[in-house]
């Protein structure tokens, strides 16, 4: 008996996902597909829905986060790419999930978008934001946006926004637009961050958004890394001289070492 070529064809078609524009991916459609896969997909051969085996989308978020190096947390910041990769691998490798290979690529992408539909920052969490300013000066402000999930009924309450850690006092947060704010689904808020160093201490705090969803009392976080360095006010060092390093050099070096040492979740 000849082996079927369908899994191979599927695996090849799934390779194309990275090339597609993401704007068409729809977590609301993905939710409908997740909860009623036969009815919403209209594909022959699909008789079960995702919750029949997985219970809830939260269960899949925990699985995807754990499998990609994150915490076993249903509120984890799961990227679309991580959801797409784990889902397509499961479609290829899990015998129980083979019937879902009948889904078309856009349906697979919409389901992945739903699994990745948790609150997100722009720039994405764990990004390092670099700032430079003269001592007692001001850097250019940078904006960080927090966006609530789309395919949810509950609001998101932003309980606090803070710089936490070494040199935190050297950053000024314009956070009134987010802190204490309640976001309805798919809505966002923005803060500004300015580095205004009053001391030359290495300034590498975390920028922490703390939030909770609906009636839940469980808070969760999105964290970015701030890195402020003192702009050198002395001329560049003479390469032939081997002289003393300027303060900017020292601060930048210290910042780089600290950034390497401080990933929150190992
Ligand atoms: C008949 C049972 C069954 C159904 C229905 C099913 N799955 Fe699975 N799925 C499994 C099994 C078994 C595994 C491997 C063990 C595990 O992760 O729970 C798995 C694994 C996965 C994984 C990999 C998790 C990881 O990162 O390790 C994802 C993602 C997933 N399923 C999504 C879905 C989605 C989305 C649907 C609906 C379209 C679905 N599954 C329907 C049985 C099923």
mmCIF file of C-alpha atoms and ligand atoms in Angstrom:
data_model
loop_
_atom_site.group_PDB
_atom_site.id
_atom_site.type_symbol
_atom_site.label_atom_id
_atom_site.label_comp_id
_atom_site.label_asym_id
_atom_site.label_seq_id
_atom_site.Cartn_x
_atom_site.Cartn_y
_atom_site.Cartn_z
ATOM 1 C CA UNK A 1 0.000 0.000 0.000
ATOM 2 C CA UNK A 2 1.379 3.402 -0.922
ATOM 3 C CA UNK A 3 1.774 5.987 1.826
ATOM 4 C CA UNK A 4 -0.424 9.017 1.406
ATOM 5 C CA UNK A 5 1.232 12.179 0.179
ATOM 6 C CA UNK A 6 -1.134 14.453 2.062
ATOM 7 C CA UNK A 7 1.102 15.037 5.110
ATOM 8 C CA UNK A 8 4.003 15.983 2.871
ATOM 9 C CA UNK A 9 1.888 18.381 0.863
ATOM 10 C CA UNK A 10 0.648 19.887 4.058
ATOM 11 C CA UNK A 11 4.128 20.251 5.509
ATOM 12 C CA UNK A 12 5.305 21.999 2.358
ATOM 13 C CA UNK A 13 2.362 24.360 2.236
ATOM 14 C CA UNK A 14 2.870 25.252 5.893
ATOM 15 C CA UNK A 15 6.392 26.356 5.121
ATOM 16 C CA UNK A 16 4.922 29.241 3.199
ATOM 17 C CA UNK A 17 3.341 30.831 6.235
ATOM 18 C CA UNK A 18 6.176 33.202 7.011
ATOM 19 C CA UNK A 19 5.854 34.860 3.625
ATOM 20 C CA UNK A 20 2.212 35.898 4.010
ATOM 21 C CA UNK A 21 1.101 39.292 5.176
ATOM 22 C CA UNK A 22 -0.200 39.058 8.730
ATOM 23 C CA UNK A 23 -2.929 41.650 8.398
ATOM 24 C CA UNK A 24 -5.440 39.105 7.128
ATOM 25 C CA UNK A 25 -5.035 36.839 10.157
ATOM 26 C CA UNK A 26 -8.116 37.082 12.304
ATOM 27 C CA UNK A 27 -8.230 35.843 15.906
ATOM 28 C CA UNK A 28 -12.023 36.256 16.027
ATOM 29 C CA UNK A 29 -12.422 33.844 13.115
ATOM 30 C CA UNK A 30 -9.756 31.698 14.775
ATOM 31 C CA UNK A 31 -11.837 31.527 17.953
ATOM 32 C CA UNK A 32 -14.863 30.339 15.994
ATOM 33 C CA UNK A 33 -12.697 27.737 14.233
ATOM 34 C CA UNK A 34 -11.177 26.600 17.533
ATOM 35 C CA UNK A 35 -14.526 26.203 19.270
ATOM 36 C CA UNK A 36 -16.496 24.693 16.376
ATOM 37 C CA UNK A 37 -13.986 23.330 13.932
ATOM 38 C CA UNK A 38 -16.306 21.208 11.759
ATOM 39 C CA UNK A 39 -19.031 23.852 11.460
ATOM 40 C CA UNK A 40 -16.791 26.885 10.945
ATOM 41 C CA UNK A 41 -14.232 25.285 8.632
ATOM 42 C CA UNK A 42 -16.720 23.465 6.424
ATOM 43 C CA UNK A 43 -14.006 20.894 5.667
ATOM 44 C CA UNK A 44 -14.928 17.284 5.023
ATOM 45 C CA UNK A 45 -13.355 14.798 7.400
ATOM 46 C CA UNK A 46 -13.192 17.151 10.373
ATOM 47 C CA UNK A 47 -15.576 15.852 13.019
ATOM 48 C CA UNK A 48 -14.052 17.183 16.236
ATOM 49 C CA UNK A 49 -13.303 20.615 17.677
ATOM 50 C CA UNK A 50 -10.118 21.617 19.495
ATOM 51 C CA UNK A 51 -11.656 21.715 23.018
ATOM 52 C CA UNK A 52 -12.665 18.048 22.699
ATOM 53 C CA UNK A 53 -9.048 17.120 23.398
ATOM 54 C CA UNK A 54 -7.559 20.330 24.781
ATOM 55 C CA UNK A 55 -10.331 21.745 26.957
ATOM 56 C CA UNK A 56 -9.677 25.417 26.313
ATOM 57 C CA UNK A 57 -7.460 27.834 24.432
ATOM 58 C CA UNK A 58 -5.795 28.676 27.762
ATOM 59 C CA UNK A 59 -4.618 25.052 27.917
ATOM 60 C CA UNK A 60 -2.978 25.451 24.478
ATOM 61 C CA UNK A 61 -1.382 28.776 25.449
ATOM 62 C CA UNK A 62 0.212 27.088 28.463
ATOM 63 C CA UNK A 63 1.466 24.251 26.221
ATOM 64 C CA UNK A 64 2.877 26.602 23.563
ATOM 65 C CA UNK A 65 4.518 28.897 26.109
ATOM 66 C CA UNK A 66 6.132 25.979 27.953
ATOM 67 C CA UNK A 67 7.294 24.375 24.716
ATOM 68 C CA UNK A 68 8.953 27.594 23.523
ATOM 69 C CA UNK A 69 10.905 28.426 26.670
ATOM 70 C CA UNK A 70 8.305 30.508 28.494
ATOM 71 C CA UNK A 71 6.425 30.048 31.740
ATOM 72 C CA UNK A 72 3.488 27.621 31.984
ATOM 73 C CA UNK A 73 1.173 30.615 31.944
ATOM 74 C CA UNK A 74 -2.067 31.044 30.006
ATOM 75 C CA UNK A 75 -1.421 34.833 29.956
ATOM 76 C CA UNK A 76 2.067 34.448 28.504
ATOM 77 C CA UNK A 77 3.116 36.603 25.582
ATOM 78 C CA UNK A 78 2.904 33.993 22.817
ATOM 79 C CA UNK A 79 4.051 35.214 19.427
ATOM 80 C CA UNK A 80 2.112 34.404 16.305
ATOM 81 C CA UNK A 81 5.182 32.612 14.954
ATOM 82 C CA UNK A 82 5.461 30.405 18.059
ATOM 83 C CA UNK A 83 1.758 29.479 17.847
ATOM 84 C CA UNK A 84 2.052 28.790 14.113
ATOM 85 C CA UNK A 85 5.172 26.663 14.530
ATOM 86 C CA UNK A 86 3.801 24.544 17.393
ATOM 87 C CA UNK A 87 0.401 24.120 15.728
ATOM 88 C CA UNK A 88 1.794 23.085 12.340
ATOM 89 C CA UNK A 89 4.233 20.692 14.024
ATOM 90 C CA UNK A 90 1.342 19.135 15.960
ATOM 91 C CA UNK A 91 -0.699 18.864 12.756
ATOM 92 C CA UNK A 92 2.201 17.035 11.152
ATOM 93 C CA UNK A 93 3.305 14.873 14.082
ATOM 94 C CA UNK A 94 0.236 14.134 16.240
ATOM 95 C CA UNK A 95 -1.764 11.251 14.777
ATOM 96 C CA UNK A 96 -4.869 12.477 16.656
ATOM 97 C CA UNK A 97 -4.660 15.809 14.843
ATOM 98 C CA UNK A 98 -4.251 14.540 11.268
ATOM 99 C CA UNK A 99 -7.883 15.210 10.300
ATOM 100 C CA UNK A 100 -7.143 18.934 10.790
ATOM 101 C CA UNK A 101 -4.690 18.852 7.896
ATOM 102 C CA UNK A 102 -7.833 19.440 5.815
ATOM 103 C CA UNK A 103 -7.876 23.039 7.127
ATOM 104 C CA UNK A 104 -6.659 25.552 4.590
ATOM 105 C CA UNK A 105 -3.661 27.728 5.316
ATOM 106 C CA UNK A 106 -5.673 30.830 6.214
ATOM 107 C CA UNK A 107 -7.765 28.803 8.682
ATOM 108 C CA UNK A 108 -4.588 27.456 10.283
ATOM 109 C CA UNK A 109 -3.224 31.008 10.501
ATOM 110 C CA UNK A 110 -6.455 32.307 12.056
ATOM 111 C CA UNK A 111 -6.364 29.584 14.727
ATOM 112 C CA UNK A 112 -2.700 30.422 15.437
ATOM 113 C CA UNK A 113 -3.641 34.104 15.703
ATOM 114 C CA UNK A 114 -6.291 33.158 18.278
ATOM 115 C CA UNK A 115 -3.836 31.093 20.313
ATOM 116 C CA UNK A 116 -1.424 34.073 20.238
ATOM 117 C CA UNK A 117 -4.198 36.515 21.153
ATOM 118 C CA UNK A 118 -2.900 37.691 24.548
ATOM 119 C CA UNK A 119 -1.974 41.269 25.542
ATOM 120 C CA UNK A 120 1.033 42.545 23.596
ATOM 121 C CA UNK A 121 3.395 45.474 23.751
ATOM 122 C CA UNK A 122 4.964 47.351 20.852
ATOM 123 C CA UNK A 123 7.941 46.989 20.822
ATOM 124 C CA UNK A 124 7.456 43.374 21.882
ATOM 125 C CA UNK A 125 8.150 42.268 25.432
ATOM 126 C CA UNK A 126 11.776 41.577 26.344
ATOM 127 C CA UNK A 127 12.985 44.108 23.785
ATOM 128 C CA UNK A 128 15.790 46.338 25.030
ATOM 129 C CA UNK A 129 15.203 50.056 24.521
ATOM 130 C CA UNK A 130 18.421 52.052 24.323
ATOM 131 C CA UNK A 131 18.676 55.674 25.419
ATOM 132 C CA UNK A 132 21.494 58.167 25.516
ATOM 133 C CA UNK A 133 21.641 61.559 27.196
ATOM 134 C CA UNK A 134 24.196 63.843 28.771
ATOM 135 C CA UNK A 135 24.288 63.947 32.548
ATOM 136 C CA UNK A 136 21.337 66.117 33.688
ATOM 137 C CA UNK A 137 20.158 66.137 30.068
ATOM 138 C CA UNK A 138 17.185 64.451 28.406
ATOM 139 C CA UNK A 139 17.109 61.714 25.807
ATOM 140 C CA UNK A 140 14.555 61.623 23.040
ATOM 141 C CA UNK A 141 11.326 60.073 24.319
ATOM 142 C CA UNK A 142 10.391 56.569 23.155
ATOM 143 C CA UNK A 143 6.825 55.295 23.067
ATOM 144 C CA UNK A 144 5.669 51.875 24.270
ATOM 145 C CA UNK A 145 2.151 50.713 23.468
ATOM 146 C CA UNK A 146 0.146 48.009 25.247
ATOM 147 C CA UNK A 147 -2.693 46.414 23.302
ATOM 148 C CA UNK A 148 -5.412 44.197 24.753
ATOM 149 C CA UNK A 149 -6.381 40.898 23.122
ATOM 150 C CA UNK A 150 -9.022 40.963 20.397
ATOM 151 C CA UNK A 151 -11.130 37.800 20.701
ATOM 152 C CA UNK A 152 -12.117 38.265 24.361
ATOM 153 C CA UNK A 153 -15.189 39.534 26.185
ATOM 154 C CA UNK A 154 -13.394 40.842 29.254
ATOM 155 C CA UNK A 155 -11.603 44.125 29.730
ATOM 156 C CA UNK A 156 -7.959 44.454 30.694
ATOM 157 C CA UNK A 157 -7.059 46.591 33.662
ATOM 158 C CA UNK A 158 -3.538 48.048 33.698
ATOM 159 C CA UNK A 159 -2.786 48.113 37.417
ATOM 160 C CA UNK A 160 0.676 49.657 37.218
ATOM 161 C CA UNK A 161 3.463 50.803 34.925
ATOM 162 C CA UNK A 162 6.886 51.160 36.524
ATOM 163 C CA UNK A 163 10.623 51.185 35.949
ATOM 164 C CA UNK A 164 12.054 48.666 38.413
ATOM 165 C CA UNK A 165 15.732 48.023 39.054
ATOM 166 C CA UNK A 166 19.135 49.650 38.781
ATOM 167 C CA UNK A 167 18.983 53.318 37.852
ATOM 168 C CA UNK A 168 15.184 53.348 37.616
ATOM 169 C CA UNK A 169 15.100 56.912 38.973
ATOM 170 C CA UNK A 170 17.003 58.092 35.893
ATOM 171 C CA UNK A 171 13.962 57.347 33.713
ATOM 172 C CA UNK A 172 10.874 59.521 33.483
ATOM 173 C CA UNK A 173 7.695 57.701 32.504
ATOM 174 C CA UNK A 174 4.768 59.546 30.930
ATOM 175 C CA UNK A 175 2.375 56.813 31.992
ATOM 176 C CA UNK A 176 -0.906 58.554 32.725
ATOM 177 C CA UNK A 177 -2.370 57.170 29.508
ATOM 178 C CA UNK A 178 -1.952 53.577 30.719
ATOM 179 C CA UNK A 179 -1.637 53.297 34.479
ATOM 180 C CA UNK A 180 -4.992 52.572 36.091
ATOM 181 C CA UNK A 181 -6.614 52.485 32.664
ATOM 182 C CA UNK A 182 -9.101 49.810 31.617
ATOM 183 C CA UNK A 183 -8.779 48.647 28.028
ATOM 184 C CA UNK A 184 -11.692 47.167 26.146
ATOM 185 C CA UNK A 185 -10.905 44.330 23.706
ATOM 186 C CA UNK A 186 -8.480 45.275 20.896
ATOM 187 C CA UNK A 187 -7.832 48.689 22.416
ATOM 188 C CA UNK A 188 -4.467 50.053 23.381
ATOM 189 C CA UNK A 189 -2.739 52.642 25.517
ATOM 190 C CA UNK A 190 0.688 54.233 25.227
ATOM 191 C CA UNK A 191 3.360 55.569 27.525
ATOM 192 C CA UNK A 192 6.519 57.532 26.870
ATOM 193 C CA UNK A 193 9.921 56.806 28.344
ATOM 194 C CA UNK A 194 12.655 59.421 28.639
ATOM 195 C CA UNK A 195 16.136 58.935 30.047
ATOM 196 C CA UNK A 196 17.004 61.952 32.187
ATOM 197 C CA UNK A 197 20.085 60.912 34.139
ATOM 198 C CA UNK A 198 20.741 62.815 37.339
ATOM 199 C CA UNK A 199 23.513 60.363 38.246
ATOM 200 C CA UNK A 200 25.957 58.420 36.086
ATOM 201 C CA UNK A 201 24.932 55.120 37.678
ATOM 202 C CA UNK A 202 24.447 52.279 35.186
ATOM 203 C CA UNK A 203 20.756 52.535 34.298
ATOM 204 C CA UNK A 204 19.275 49.217 33.280
ATOM 205 C CA UNK A 205 15.875 48.837 34.949
ATOM 206 C CA UNK A 206 13.019 46.736 33.666
ATOM 207 C CA UNK A 207 9.935 48.501 32.352
ATOM 208 C CA UNK A 208 7.075 46.510 33.875
ATOM 209 C CA UNK A 209 3.421 46.667 32.853
ATOM 210 C CA UNK A 210 1.256 44.852 35.400
ATOM 211 C CA UNK A 211 -2.321 43.952 34.445
ATOM 212 C CA UNK A 212 -5.272 41.712 35.114
ATOM 213 C CA UNK A 213 -8.162 40.578 33.001
ATOM 214 C CA UNK A 214 -11.861 40.696 33.840
ATOM 215 C CA UNK A 215 -12.790 39.653 37.369
ATOM 216 C CA UNK A 216 -9.564 37.688 37.813
ATOM 217 C CA UNK A 217 -7.417 38.728 40.753
ATOM 218 C CA UNK A 218 -4.338 37.177 39.165
ATOM 219 C CA UNK A 219 -2.013 39.814 37.788
ATOM 220 C CA UNK A 220 0.490 39.219 35.019
ATOM 221 C CA UNK A 221 3.232 41.282 33.401
ATOM 222 C CA UNK A 222 4.815 42.432 30.206
ATOM 223 C CA UNK A 223 8.448 43.429 30.653
ATOM 224 C CA UNK A 224 10.836 45.409 28.442
ATOM 225 C CA UNK A 225 14.431 46.286 29.240
ATOM 226 C CA UNK A 226 15.582 49.897 29.511
ATOM 227 C CA UNK A 227 19.218 50.789 28.960
ATOM 228 C CA UNK A 228 20.411 54.354 29.474
ATOM 229 C CA UNK A 229 23.937 55.481 28.798
ATOM 230 C CA UNK A 230 25.561 58.832 29.407
ATOM 231 C CA UNK A 231 26.431 60.555 26.149
ATOM 232 C CA UNK A 232 30.103 61.328 26.081
ATOM 233 C CA UNK A 233 30.874 65.034 26.272
ATOM 234 C CA UNK A 234 34.621 64.527 25.668
ATOM 235 C CA UNK A 235 36.195 64.085 22.202
ATOM 236 C CA UNK A 236 36.686 60.463 21.067
ATOM 237 C CA UNK A 237 39.753 58.793 22.569
ATOM 238 C CA UNK A 238 42.948 58.964 20.539
ATOM 239 C CA UNK A 239 43.500 55.478 19.123
ATOM 240 C CA UNK A 240 47.294 55.652 19.374
ATOM 241 C CA UNK A 241 47.319 56.941 22.920
ATOM 242 C CA UNK A 242 45.843 54.082 24.900
ATOM 243 C CA UNK A 243 44.579 56.696 27.330
ATOM 244 C CA UNK A 244 41.780 56.564 29.861
ATOM 245 C CA UNK A 245 38.316 55.565 28.726
ATOM 246 C CA UNK A 246 35.686 58.277 28.850
ATOM 247 C CA UNK A 247 32.739 57.995 31.197
ATOM 248 C CA UNK A 248 30.386 57.184 28.315
ATOM 249 C CA UNK A 249 32.453 54.157 27.472
ATOM 250 C CA UNK A 250 32.352 52.891 31.023
ATOM 251 C CA UNK A 251 28.628 53.402 31.365
ATOM 252 C CA UNK A 252 27.937 51.699 28.028
ATOM 253 C CA UNK A 253 30.144 48.753 28.912
ATOM 254 C CA UNK A 254 28.517 48.373 32.326
ATOM 255 C CA UNK A 255 25.094 48.555 30.707
ATOM 256 C CA UNK A 256 25.947 45.844 28.213
ATOM 257 C CA UNK A 257 27.239 43.530 30.942
ATOM 258 C CA UNK A 258 24.197 44.162 33.113
ATOM 259 C CA UNK A 259 21.853 43.530 30.177
ATOM 260 C CA UNK A 260 23.462 40.152 29.632
ATOM 261 C CA UNK A 261 23.056 39.239 33.287
ATOM 262 C CA UNK A 262 19.492 40.184 33.906
ATOM 263 C CA UNK A 263 17.023 38.214 31.816
ATOM 264 C CA UNK A 264 14.135 37.810 34.196
ATOM 265 C CA UNK A 265 12.963 34.345 33.335
ATOM 266 C CA UNK A 266 15.792 31.958 32.804
HETATM 267 C C1 LIG B 1 -8.393 14.076 18.995
HETATM 268 C C2 LIG B 1 -7.637 14.879 19.936
HETATM 269 C C3 LIG B 1 -7.118 16.220 19.492
HETATM 270 C C4 LIG B 1 -7.840 17.243 18.886
HETATM 271 C C5 LIG B 1 -9.306 17.242 18.508
HETATM 272 C C6 LIG B 1 -6.931 18.342 18.724
HETATM 273 N N1 LIG B 1 -5.692 18.006 19.215
HETATM 274 FE FE1 LIG B 1 -4.084 19.255 19.392
HETATM 275 N N2 LIG B 1 -2.975 17.758 20.220
HETATM 276 C C7 LIG B 1 -3.476 16.500 20.525
HETATM 277 C C8 LIG B 1 -2.421 15.748 21.197
HETATM 278 C C9 LIG B 1 -2.549 14.328 21.712
HETATM 279 C C10 LIG B 1 -1.295 16.591 21.261
HETATM 280 C C11 LIG B 1 0.079 16.315 21.907
HETATM 281 C C12 LIG B 1 -0.014 16.390 23.422
HETATM 282 C C13 LIG B 1 -0.443 17.752 23.943
HETATM 283 O O1 LIG B 1 0.189 18.769 23.600
HETATM 284 O O2 LIG B 1 -1.474 17.831 24.636
HETATM 285 C C14 LIG B 1 -1.696 17.866 20.653
HETATM 286 C C15 LIG B 1 -0.854 18.944 20.518
HETATM 287 C C16 LIG B 1 -1.264 20.200 20.090
HETATM 288 C C17 LIG B 1 -0.423 21.372 20.041
HETATM 289 C C18 LIG B 1 1.062 21.430 20.396
HETATM 290 C C19 LIG B 1 1.275 22.020 21.768
HETATM 291 C C20 LIG B 1 2.756 22.267 22.019
HETATM 292 O O3 LIG B 1 3.209 23.368 21.710
HETATM 293 O O4 LIG B 1 3.438 21.359 22.469
HETATM 294 C C21 LIG B 1 -1.185 22.397 19.590
HETATM 295 C C22 LIG B 1 -0.746 23.845 19.384
HETATM 296 C C23 LIG B 1 -2.508 21.877 19.346
HETATM 297 N N3 LIG B 1 -2.508 20.545 19.674
HETATM 298 C C24 LIG B 1 -3.557 22.632 18.852
HETATM 299 C C25 LIG B 1 -4.790 22.071 18.498
HETATM 300 C C26 LIG B 1 -5.829 22.833 17.858
HETATM 301 C C27 LIG B 1 -5.740 24.314 17.525
HETATM 302 C C28 LIG B 1 -6.864 21.977 17.637
HETATM 303 C C29 LIG B 1 -8.140 22.251 16.902
HETATM 304 C C30 LIG B 1 -7.995 22.657 15.511
HETATM 305 C C31 LIG B 1 -6.457 20.682 18.166
HETATM 306 N N4 LIG B 1 -5.204 20.787 18.655
HETATM 307 C C32 LIG B 1 -7.249 19.566 18.159
HETATM 308 C C33 LIG B 1 -4.732 16.019 20.277
HETATM 309 C C34 LIG B 1 -5.774 16.729 19.693
#
